[in-house]
PDB file of C-alpha atoms and ligand atoms in Angstrom:
ATOM      1  CA  UNK U   1       0.000   0.000   0.000  1.00  0.00           C
ATOM      2  CA  UNK U   2       1.031   3.594  -0.556  1.00  0.00           C
ATOM      3  CA  UNK U   3       1.927   5.487   2.623  1.00  0.00           C
ATOM      4  CA  UNK U   4       3.456   8.793   3.581  1.00  0.00           C
ATOM      5  CA  UNK U   5       6.426   8.719   5.949  1.00  0.00           C
ATOM      6  CA  UNK U   6       8.978  11.039   7.534  1.00  0.00           C
ATOM      7  CA  UNK U   7      12.255   9.687   6.178  1.00  0.00           C
ATOM      8  CA  UNK U   8      15.656  10.246   7.769  1.00  0.00           C
ATOM      9  CA  UNK U   9      17.827  10.402   4.657  1.00  0.00           C
ATOM     10  CA  UNK U  10      21.266  10.902   6.195  1.00  0.00           C
ATOM     11  CA  UNK U  11      23.039  11.535   9.477  1.00  0.00           C
ATOM     12  CA  UNK U  12      21.655  14.643  11.201  1.00  0.00           C
ATOM     13  CA  UNK U  13      19.261  15.454   8.330  1.00  0.00           C
ATOM     14  CA  UNK U  14      15.779  16.855   8.941  1.00  0.00           C
ATOM     15  CA  UNK U  15      12.883  14.419   8.757  1.00  0.00           C
ATOM     16  CA  UNK U  16      11.512  14.647   5.191  1.00  0.00           C
ATOM     17  CA  UNK U  17       8.056  13.537   4.094  1.00  0.00           C
ATOM     18  CA  UNK U  18       8.062  11.094   1.200  1.00  0.00           C
ATOM     19  CA  UNK U  19       5.671   8.670  -0.440  1.00  0.00           C
ATOM     20  CA  UNK U  20       6.633   5.014   0.111  1.00  0.00           C
ATOM     21  CA  UNK U  21       5.270   1.585  -0.667  1.00  0.00           C
ATOM     22  CA  UNK U  22       4.580  -0.567   2.417  1.00  0.00           C
ATOM     23  CA  UNK U  23       4.564  -4.381   2.051  1.00  0.00           C
ATOM     24  CA  UNK U  24       1.418  -6.386   2.687  1.00  0.00           C
ATOM     25  CA  UNK U  25       1.571  -8.028   6.145  1.00  0.00           C
ATOM     26  CA  UNK U  26       3.293 -11.409   6.373  1.00  0.00           C
ATOM     27  CA  UNK U  27       1.794 -14.120   8.663  1.00  0.00           C
ATOM     28  CA  UNK U  28       2.839 -12.575  12.025  1.00  0.00           C
ATOM     29  CA  UNK U  29       2.672  -8.935  10.913  1.00  0.00           C
ATOM     30  CA  UNK U  30       0.105  -6.205  11.583  1.00  0.00           C
ATOM     31  CA  UNK U  31      -0.527  -3.031   9.563  1.00  0.00           C
ATOM     32  CA  UNK U  32      -1.493  -0.153  11.845  1.00  0.00           C
ATOM     33  CA  UNK U  33      -2.892   3.204  10.719  1.00  0.00           C
ATOM     34  CA  UNK U  34      -1.042   5.656  12.913  1.00  0.00           C
ATOM     35  CA  UNK U  35      -3.078   8.119  14.943  1.00  0.00           C
ATOM     36  CA  UNK U  36      -0.250   9.442  17.099  1.00  0.00           C
ATOM     37  CA  UNK U  37       3.417   8.937  17.857  1.00  0.00           C
ATOM     38  CA  UNK U  38       5.688  10.234  20.554  1.00  0.00           C
ATOM     39  CA  UNK U  39       9.229  11.290  19.771  1.00  0.00           C
ATOM     40  CA  UNK U  40      11.968  10.004  22.045  1.00  0.00           C
ATOM     41  CA  UNK U  41      15.634  10.806  22.478  1.00  0.00           C
ATOM     42  CA  UNK U  42      16.493   7.494  20.820  1.00  0.00           C
ATOM     43  CA  UNK U  43      14.902   8.722  17.571  1.00  0.00           C
ATOM     44  CA  UNK U  44      17.253  11.693  17.639  1.00  0.00           C
ATOM     45  CA  UNK U  45      20.257   9.556  18.629  1.00  0.00           C
ATOM     46  CA  UNK U  46      19.661   7.329  15.587  1.00  0.00           C
ATOM     47  CA  UNK U  47      19.048  10.320  13.329  1.00  0.00           C
ATOM     48  CA  UNK U  48      22.436  11.653  14.461  1.00  0.00           C
ATOM     49  CA  UNK U  49      23.922   8.122  14.206  1.00  0.00           C
ATOM     50  CA  UNK U  50      25.041   8.141  17.833  1.00  0.00           C
ATOM     51  CA  UNK U  51      23.071   4.905  17.973  1.00  0.00           C
ATOM     52  CA  UNK U  52      23.699   3.042  14.726  1.00  0.00           C
ATOM     53  CA  UNK U  53      20.978   2.005  12.329  1.00  0.00           C
ATOM     54  CA  UNK U  54      21.364   2.045   8.535  1.00  0.00           C
ATOM     55  CA  UNK U  55      19.901   5.055   6.675  1.00  0.00           C
ATOM     56  CA  UNK U  56      17.767   6.109   4.895  1.00  0.00           C
ATOM     57  CA  UNK U  57      15.206   4.935   7.402  1.00  0.00           C
ATOM     58  CA  UNK U  58      11.827   5.691   8.905  1.00  0.00           C
ATOM     59  CA  UNK U  59      12.173   6.126  12.673  1.00  0.00           C
ATOM     60  CA  UNK U  60       9.496   6.528  15.365  1.00  0.00           C
ATOM     61  CA  UNK U  61       8.870   3.999  18.132  1.00  0.00           C
ATOM     62  CA  UNK U  62       6.002   5.302  20.252  1.00  0.00           C
ATOM     63  CA  UNK U  63       3.165   4.661  17.834  1.00  0.00           C
ATOM     64  CA  UNK U  64      -0.534   4.299  18.589  1.00  0.00           C
ATOM     65  CA  UNK U  65      -3.258   3.653  16.048  1.00  0.00           C
ATOM     66  CA  UNK U  66      -5.918   1.407  14.588  1.00  0.00           C
ATOM     67  CA  UNK U  67      -5.235  -2.008  13.057  1.00  0.00           C
ATOM     68  CA  UNK U  68      -5.951  -1.958   9.362  1.00  0.00           C
ATOM     69  CA  UNK U  69      -4.850  -5.443   8.265  1.00  0.00           C
ATOM     70  CA  UNK U  70      -3.254  -8.520   9.796  1.00  0.00           C
ATOM     71  CA  UNK U  71      -1.280 -11.485   8.476  1.00  0.00           C
ATOM     72  CA  UNK U  72      -2.712 -15.035   8.370  1.00  0.00           C
ATOM     73  CA  UNK U  73      -1.120 -16.110  11.635  1.00  0.00           C
ATOM     74  CA  UNK U  74      -2.187 -13.166  13.795  1.00  0.00           C
ATOM     75  CA  UNK U  75      -4.797 -14.116  16.383  1.00  0.00           C
ATOM     76  CA  UNK U  76      -4.873 -11.554  19.176  1.00  0.00           C
ATOM     77  CA  UNK U  77      -5.715  -8.404  17.193  1.00  0.00           C
ATOM     78  CA  UNK U  78      -7.818  -7.752  14.125  1.00  0.00           C
ATOM     79  CA  UNK U  79      -8.860  -4.880  11.859  1.00  0.00           C
ATOM     80  CA  UNK U  80     -10.455  -2.023  13.798  1.00  0.00           C
ATOM     81  CA  UNK U  81      -8.696  -2.756  17.096  1.00  0.00           C
ATOM     82  CA  UNK U  82      -7.041   0.186  18.817  1.00  0.00           C
ATOM     83  CA  UNK U  83      -3.426  -0.611  19.668  1.00  0.00           C
ATOM     84  CA  UNK U  84      -0.288   0.867  21.189  1.00  0.00           C
ATOM     85  CA  UNK U  85       3.036  -0.243  19.677  1.00  0.00           C
ATOM     86  CA  UNK U  86       6.141  -1.064  21.658  1.00  0.00           C
ATOM     87  CA  UNK U  87       9.567  -2.654  21.035  1.00  0.00           C
ATOM     88  CA  UNK U  88       9.770  -6.015  19.290  1.00  0.00           C
ATOM     89  CA  UNK U  89      11.399  -9.216  20.565  1.00  0.00           C
ATOM     90  CA  UNK U  90      11.992 -12.742  19.277  1.00  0.00           C
ATOM     91  CA  UNK U  91       9.713 -14.716  21.608  1.00  0.00           C
ATOM     92  CA  UNK U  92      12.003 -17.743  21.530  1.00  0.00           C
ATOM     93  CA  UNK U  93      15.167 -16.918  23.476  1.00  0.00           C
ATOM     94  CA  UNK U  94      15.889 -17.615  27.156  1.00  0.00           C
ATOM     95  CA  UNK U  95      15.063 -14.027  28.182  1.00  0.00           C
ATOM     96  CA  UNK U  96      11.783 -13.946  26.266  1.00  0.00           C
ATOM     97  CA  UNK U  97      10.964 -17.333  27.857  1.00  0.00           C
ATOM     98  CA  UNK U  98      11.495 -15.751  31.274  1.00  0.00           C
ATOM     99  CA  UNK U  99       8.956 -13.049  30.452  1.00  0.00           C
ATOM    100  CA  UNK U 100      11.697 -10.418  30.076  1.00  0.00           C
ATOM    101  CA  UNK U 101      11.430  -9.494  26.372  1.00  0.00           C
ATOM    102  CA  UNK U 102      13.154  -6.141  26.886  1.00  0.00           C
ATOM    103  CA  UNK U 103      16.350  -8.172  27.480  1.00  0.00           C
ATOM    104  CA  UNK U 104      15.770 -10.361  24.387  1.00  0.00           C
ATOM    105  CA  UNK U 105      18.991 -11.909  23.044  1.00  0.00           C
ATOM    106  CA  UNK U 106      17.973 -10.671  19.596  1.00  0.00           C
ATOM    107  CA  UNK U 107      16.815  -7.201  20.643  1.00  0.00           C
ATOM    108  CA  UNK U 108      19.134  -5.414  18.223  1.00  0.00           C
ATOM    109  CA  UNK U 109      18.138  -7.613  15.269  1.00  0.00           C
ATOM    110  CA  UNK U 110      14.438  -6.976  15.914  1.00  0.00           C
ATOM    111  CA  UNK U 111      14.651  -3.253  16.643  1.00  0.00           C
ATOM    112  CA  UNK U 112      17.741  -1.583  15.217  1.00  0.00           C
ATOM    113  CA  UNK U 113      18.730  -3.499  12.080  1.00  0.00           C
ATOM    114  CA  UNK U 114      16.306  -1.559   9.880  1.00  0.00           C
ATOM    115  CA  UNK U 115      15.301  -4.902   8.365  1.00  0.00           C
ATOM    116  CA  UNK U 116      13.207  -7.927   9.228  1.00  0.00           C
ATOM    117  CA  UNK U 117      15.334 -10.788  10.569  1.00  0.00           C
ATOM    118  CA  UNK U 118      15.258 -12.368   7.095  1.00  0.00           C
ATOM    119  CA  UNK U 119      17.082  -9.301   5.744  1.00  0.00           C
ATOM    120  CA  UNK U 120      14.174  -7.667   3.902  1.00  0.00           C
ATOM    121  CA  UNK U 121      12.660  -4.246   4.529  1.00  0.00           C
ATOM    122  CA  UNK U 122       8.923  -3.591   4.173  1.00  0.00           C
ATOM    123  CA  UNK U 123       9.497  -0.020   2.883  1.00  0.00           C
ATOM    124  CA  UNK U 124      10.292   0.823  -0.729  1.00  0.00           C
ATOM    125  CA  UNK U 125      10.340   3.758  -3.135  1.00  0.00           C
ATOM    126  CA  UNK U 126      11.247   4.277  -6.749  1.00  0.00           C
ATOM    127  CA  UNK U 127      14.864   5.137  -5.919  1.00  0.00           C
ATOM    128  CA  UNK U 128      15.337   2.002  -3.797  1.00  0.00           C
ATOM    129  CA  UNK U 129      14.594   0.399  -0.432  1.00  0.00           C
ATOM    130  CA  UNK U 130      14.199   2.367   2.804  1.00  0.00           C
ATOM    131  CA  UNK U 131      15.053   0.839   6.170  1.00  0.00           C
ATOM    132  CA  UNK U 132      12.091   0.234   8.460  1.00  0.00           C
ATOM    133  CA  UNK U 133      10.909  -1.951  11.368  1.00  0.00           C
ATOM    134  CA  UNK U 134      12.621   0.446  13.773  1.00  0.00           C
ATOM    135  CA  UNK U 135      11.571  -0.918  17.175  1.00  0.00           C
ATOM    136  CA  UNK U 136       9.428  -3.256  15.102  1.00  0.00           C
ATOM    137  CA  UNK U 137       7.291  -0.371  13.857  1.00  0.00           C
ATOM    138  CA  UNK U 138       8.806   2.796  12.234  1.00  0.00           C
ATOM    139  CA  UNK U 139       5.946   4.933  13.489  1.00  0.00           C
ATOM    140  CA  UNK U 140       6.737   8.260  11.791  1.00  0.00           C
ATOM    141  CA  UNK U 141       4.368   7.394   8.971  1.00  0.00           C
ATOM    142  CA  UNK U 142       0.693   7.228   8.121  1.00  0.00           C
ATOM    143  CA  UNK U 143       0.928   3.433   8.481  1.00  0.00           C
ATOM    144  CA  UNK U 144       3.360   1.147  10.287  1.00  0.00           C
ATOM    145  CA  UNK U 145       4.118  -2.526   9.849  1.00  0.00           C
ATOM    146  CA  UNK U 146       4.379  -4.076  13.309  1.00  0.00           C
ATOM    147  CA  UNK U 147       4.507  -7.622  14.595  1.00  0.00           C
ATOM    148  CA  UNK U 148       1.826  -9.293  16.672  1.00  0.00           C
ATOM    149  CA  UNK U 149       4.367  -9.494  19.513  1.00  0.00           C
ATOM    150  CA  UNK U 150       4.687  -5.725  19.785  1.00  0.00           C
ATOM    151  CA  UNK U 151       1.098  -4.518  19.428  1.00  0.00           C
ATOM    152  CA  UNK U 152      -0.959  -4.135  22.594  1.00  0.00           C
ATOM    153  CA  UNK U 153      -4.736  -3.814  22.334  1.00  0.00           C
ATOM    154  CA  UNK U 154      -6.226  -0.886  24.247  1.00  0.00           C
ATOM    155  CA  UNK U 155      -9.713   0.326  25.184  1.00  0.00           C
ATOM    156  CA  UNK U 156     -11.212   2.050  22.100  1.00  0.00           C
ATOM    157  CA  UNK U 157     -12.865   4.631  24.357  1.00  0.00           C
ATOM    158  CA  UNK U 158      -9.509   6.033  25.448  1.00  0.00           C
ATOM    159  CA  UNK U 159      -7.996   8.702  23.131  1.00  0.00           C
ATOM    160  CA  UNK U 160      -5.041   7.183  21.263  1.00  0.00           C
ATOM    161  CA  UNK U 161      -2.693  10.169  21.060  1.00  0.00           C
ATOM    162  CA  UNK U 162      -1.855  10.418  24.787  1.00  0.00           C
ATOM    163  CA  UNK U 163      -1.403   6.630  24.902  1.00  0.00           C
ATOM    164  CA  UNK U 164       1.426   6.648  22.353  1.00  0.00           C
ATOM    165  CA  UNK U 165       4.313   7.256  24.821  1.00  0.00           C
ATOM    166  CA  UNK U 166       3.266   4.153  26.774  1.00  0.00           C
ATOM    167  CA  UNK U 167       5.278   2.218  24.176  1.00  0.00           C
ATOM    168  CA  UNK U 168       8.663   3.547  25.290  1.00  0.00           C
ATOM    169  CA  UNK U 169       9.044   6.554  27.590  1.00  0.00           C
ATOM    170  CA  UNK U 170       6.280   5.706  29.990  1.00  0.00           C
ATOM    171  CA  UNK U 171       7.130   2.054  30.471  1.00  0.00           C
ATOM    172  CA  UNK U 172      10.823   2.919  30.817  1.00  0.00           C
ATOM    173  CA  UNK U 173      10.186   5.265  33.747  1.00  0.00           C
ATOM    174  CA  UNK U 174       7.381   3.304  35.382  1.00  0.00           C
ATOM    175  CA  UNK U 175       9.146  -0.018  34.806  1.00  0.00           C
ATOM    176  CA  UNK U 176      12.376   1.260  36.381  1.00  0.00           C
ATOM    177  CA  UNK U 177      10.456   1.973  39.580  1.00  0.00           C
ATOM    178  CA  UNK U 178       7.915  -0.872  39.654  1.00  0.00           C
ATOM    179  CA  UNK U 179      10.036  -3.708  38.207  1.00  0.00           C
ATOM    180  CA  UNK U 180      13.641  -2.801  39.037  1.00  0.00           C
ATOM    181  CA  UNK U 181      13.514  -0.774  42.255  1.00  0.00           C
ATOM    182  CA  UNK U 182      10.302  -2.232  43.734  1.00  0.00           C
ATOM    183  CA  UNK U 183      10.160   0.372  46.514  1.00  0.00           C
ATOM    184  CA  UNK U 184       8.232  -0.452  49.654  1.00  0.00           C
ATOM    185  CA  UNK U 185       5.455   1.870  50.806  1.00  0.00           C
ATOM    186  CA  UNK U 186       6.725   4.883  52.696  1.00  0.00           C
ATOM    187  CA  UNK U 187      10.039   5.020  50.802  1.00  0.00           C
ATOM    188  CA  UNK U 188      11.839   8.106  49.586  1.00  0.00           C
ATOM    189  CA  UNK U 189      12.425   8.167  45.823  1.00  0.00           C
ATOM    190  CA  UNK U 190      14.391  10.872  44.020  1.00  0.00           C
ATOM    191  CA  UNK U 191      13.944  11.164  40.250  1.00  0.00           C
ATOM    192  CA  UNK U 192      16.616  13.077  38.326  1.00  0.00           C
ATOM    193  CA  UNK U 193      15.191  14.565  35.124  1.00  0.00           C
ATOM    194  CA  UNK U 194      11.480  15.346  34.768  1.00  0.00           C
ATOM    195  CA  UNK U 195      10.928  14.535  31.100  1.00  0.00           C
ATOM    196  CA  UNK U 196       8.470  11.852  30.071  1.00  0.00           C
ATOM    197  CA  UNK U 197      10.604   9.036  31.540  1.00  0.00           C
ATOM    198  CA  UNK U 198      11.137  10.907  34.818  1.00  0.00           C
ATOM    199  CA  UNK U 199       7.499  11.967  35.159  1.00  0.00           C
ATOM    200  CA  UNK U 200       6.464   8.359  34.581  1.00  0.00           C
ATOM    201  CA  UNK U 201       8.867   7.298  37.343  1.00  0.00           C
ATOM    202  CA  UNK U 202       7.287   9.904  39.638  1.00  0.00           C
ATOM    203  CA  UNK U 203       3.791   8.572  38.920  1.00  0.00           C
ATOM    204  CA  UNK U 204       4.921   4.979  39.474  1.00  0.00           C
ATOM    205  CA  UNK U 205       6.541   5.911  42.798  1.00  0.00           C
ATOM    206  CA  UNK U 206       3.247   7.463  43.902  1.00  0.00           C
ATOM    207  CA  UNK U 207       1.342   4.337  42.833  1.00  0.00           C
ATOM    208  CA  UNK U 208       3.855   2.194  44.782  1.00  0.00           C
ATOM    209  CA  UNK U 209       3.009   4.129  47.953  1.00  0.00           C
ATOM    210  CA  UNK U 210       6.234   6.100  48.291  1.00  0.00           C
ATOM    211  CA  UNK U 211       5.572   9.030  50.580  1.00  0.00           C
ATOM    212  CA  UNK U 212       8.500  11.257  49.646  1.00  0.00           C
ATOM    213  CA  UNK U 213       8.762  11.568  45.879  1.00  0.00           C
ATOM    214  CA  UNK U 214      11.247  14.181  44.693  1.00  0.00           C
ATOM    215  CA  UNK U 215      11.721  15.430  41.143  1.00  0.00           C
ATOM    216  CA  UNK U 216      14.992  17.199  40.281  1.00  0.00           C
ATOM    217  CA  UNK U 217      15.393  19.144  37.047  1.00  0.00           C
ATOM    218  CA  UNK U 218      16.683  22.480  35.739  1.00  0.00           C
ATOM    219  CA  UNK U 219      13.426  23.347  33.955  1.00  0.00           C
ATOM    220  CA  UNK U 220      10.774  25.036  36.102  1.00  0.00           C
ATOM    221  CA  UNK U 221       7.895  24.091  33.804  1.00  0.00           C
ATOM    222  CA  UNK U 222       8.774  20.417  34.037  1.00  0.00           C
ATOM    223  CA  UNK U 223       8.956  20.658  37.802  1.00  0.00           C
ATOM    224  CA  UNK U 224       5.455  22.176  37.897  1.00  0.00           C
ATOM    225  CA  UNK U 225       4.259  19.215  35.871  1.00  0.00           C
ATOM    226  CA  UNK U 226       6.048  16.848  38.270  1.00  0.00           C
ATOM    227  CA  UNK U 227       4.048  18.350  41.110  1.00  0.00           C
ATOM    228  CA  UNK U 228       0.833  17.941  39.130  1.00  0.00           C
ATOM    229  CA  UNK U 229       1.495  14.233  38.648  1.00  0.00           C
ATOM    230  CA  UNK U 230       2.314  13.577  42.286  1.00  0.00           C
ATOM    231  CA  UNK U 231       5.824  14.690  43.285  1.00  0.00           C
ATOM    232  CA  UNK U 232       5.757  15.699  46.934  1.00  0.00           C
ATOM    233  CA  UNK U 233       8.869  17.843  46.501  1.00  0.00           C
ATOM    234  CA  UNK U 234      10.642  19.406  43.523  1.00  0.00           C
ATOM    235  CA  UNK U 235      14.106  20.886  43.247  1.00  0.00           C
ATOM    236  CA  UNK U 236      15.553  23.127  40.568  1.00  0.00           C
ATOM    237  CA  UNK U 237      19.270  22.359  40.295  1.00  0.00           C
ATOM    238  CA  UNK U 238      20.022  25.826  38.931  1.00  0.00           C
ATOM    239  CA  UNK U 239      18.701  27.534  42.046  1.00  0.00           C
ATOM    240  CA  UNK U 240      20.519  25.778  44.870  1.00  0.00           C
ATOM    241  CA  UNK U 241      22.715  22.782  45.611  1.00  0.00           C
ATOM    242  CA  UNK U 242      20.831  19.544  45.002  1.00  0.00           C
ATOM    243  CA  UNK U 243      22.867  17.403  47.391  1.00  0.00           C
ATOM    244  CA  UNK U 244      22.307  19.856  50.272  1.00  0.00           C
ATOM    245  CA  UNK U 245      18.587  20.033  49.498  1.00  0.00           C
ATOM    246  CA  UNK U 246      18.257  16.245  49.584  1.00  0.00           C
ATOM    247  CA  UNK U 247      20.382  15.889  52.718  1.00  0.00           C
ATOM    248  CA  UNK U 248      18.165  18.343  54.527  1.00  0.00           C
ATOM    249  CA  UNK U 249      14.975  16.755  53.220  1.00  0.00           C
ATOM    250  CA  UNK U 250      16.029  13.306  54.451  1.00  0.00           C
ATOM    251  CA  UNK U 251      17.387  14.532  57.794  1.00  0.00           C
ATOM    252  CA  UNK U 252      20.901  13.665  56.677  1.00  0.00           C
ATOM    253  CA  UNK U 253      20.075  10.035  55.861  1.00  0.00           C
ATOM    254  CA  UNK U 254      19.872  10.151  52.060  1.00  0.00           C
ATOM    255  CA  UNK U 255      17.331   8.655  49.672  1.00  0.00           C
ATOM    256  CA  UNK U 256      16.101   5.049  49.653  1.00  0.00           C
ATOM    257  CA  UNK U 257      15.925   4.958  45.847  1.00  0.00           C
ATOM    258  CA  UNK U 258      17.073   7.195  43.009  1.00  0.00           C
ATOM    259  CA  UNK U 259      16.275   7.158  39.305  1.00  0.00           C
ATOM    260  CA  UNK U 260      18.545   8.853  36.765  1.00  0.00           C
ATOM    261  CA  UNK U 261      16.812   9.624  33.489  1.00  0.00           C
ATOM    262  CA  UNK U 262      19.375  12.088  32.146  1.00  0.00           C
ATOM    263  CA  UNK U 263      22.264   9.822  31.163  1.00  0.00           C
ATOM    264  CA  UNK U 264      24.645  12.611  32.191  1.00  0.00           C
ATOM    265  CA  UNK U 265      27.649  11.225  34.084  1.00  0.00           C
ATOM    266  CA  UNK U 266      27.628  14.032  36.664  1.00  0.00           C
ATOM    267  CA  UNK U 267      23.932  13.492  37.435  1.00  0.00           C
ATOM    268  CA  UNK U 268      24.383   9.732  37.685  1.00  0.00           C
ATOM    269  CA  UNK U 269      27.230  10.317  40.140  1.00  0.00           C
ATOM    270  CA  UNK U 270      24.934  12.505  42.201  1.00  0.00           C
ATOM    271  CA  UNK U 271      22.140   9.923  42.061  1.00  0.00           C
ATOM    272  CA  UNK U 272      24.529   7.454  43.722  1.00  0.00           C
ATOM    273  CA  UNK U 273      26.048   9.932  46.158  1.00  0.00           C
ATOM    274  CA  UNK U 274      22.698  10.892  47.699  1.00  0.00           C
ATOM    275  CA  UNK U 275      21.704   7.299  48.553  1.00  0.00           C
ATOM    276  CA  UNK U 276      21.467   6.063  52.120  1.00  0.00           C
ATOM    277  CA  UNK U 277      22.918   2.762  53.387  1.00  0.00           C
ATOM    278  CA  UNK U 278      21.474  -0.217  51.514  1.00  0.00           C
ATOM    279  CA  UNK U 279      19.725   1.945  48.922  1.00  0.00           C
ATOM    280  CA  UNK U 280      19.455   1.463  45.177  1.00  0.00           C
ATOM    281  CA  UNK U 281      19.845   3.596  42.062  1.00  0.00           C
ATOM    282  CA  UNK U 282      18.731   2.860  38.504  1.00  0.00           C
TER     283      UNK U 282
HETATM  284 ZN1  LIG T   1      12.288   5.606  23.280  1.00  0.00          ZN
HETATM  285 ZN1  LIG T   2      14.002 -13.065  22.633  1.00  0.00          ZN
END
């Protein structure tokens, strides 16, 4: 079918709309009409080739939309279903068998190769093939070809656009707290960086019953949002010393759990330094 997609032609280039041909779905594949897509730092890292994937390619990995067609072997979704797309995985390796598909042995092959595992791409144009299946979807397009393993059916009464970031940013932040840290009720959690991953971590900490939930950022607007979604305290690192603020807040003890969402070495160092005895950072 003919689709329109935002193509990344070369390293650092602007996303450019182009008309492409999308393959018909193979047995385990699902064609989804995109309604919304988030944009994540990983899209930009690949565009800038800091995270390798062959170009030209269609990026985008926080897609949400409506199923338009499915392959012969697909059983759990059908045309008309509302779905959110997430990363793809093999389903057959030891990690997938343990229910931990985000650690799939073949994660790179299924998400960053720009090709199906058989070496083909589902995206084509007159001048040649375009790499696709980014995170098993390539969502920056009117339609995406996903796999039945990475489409999740959602309630059709819920608006699709705000659901899109569930596929990456939201589950990264919430999963870090709920699956990796597993804080007990009453804990103190400090989240460094209040972007979508950090705000999701804040919300998860609230859901987990943490009673002191701190968001640290340098952007006042983000910190306001952190308060709206449940942070009990916020701290702007440009206004005063973060370590002193946290020491005072915890009566000198330090935090039970910290979450770094910035990837900046200095912030990660701080996220470890402000822990108390026996505490954990992710
Ligand atoms: Zn992402
Ligand atoms: Zn696997």
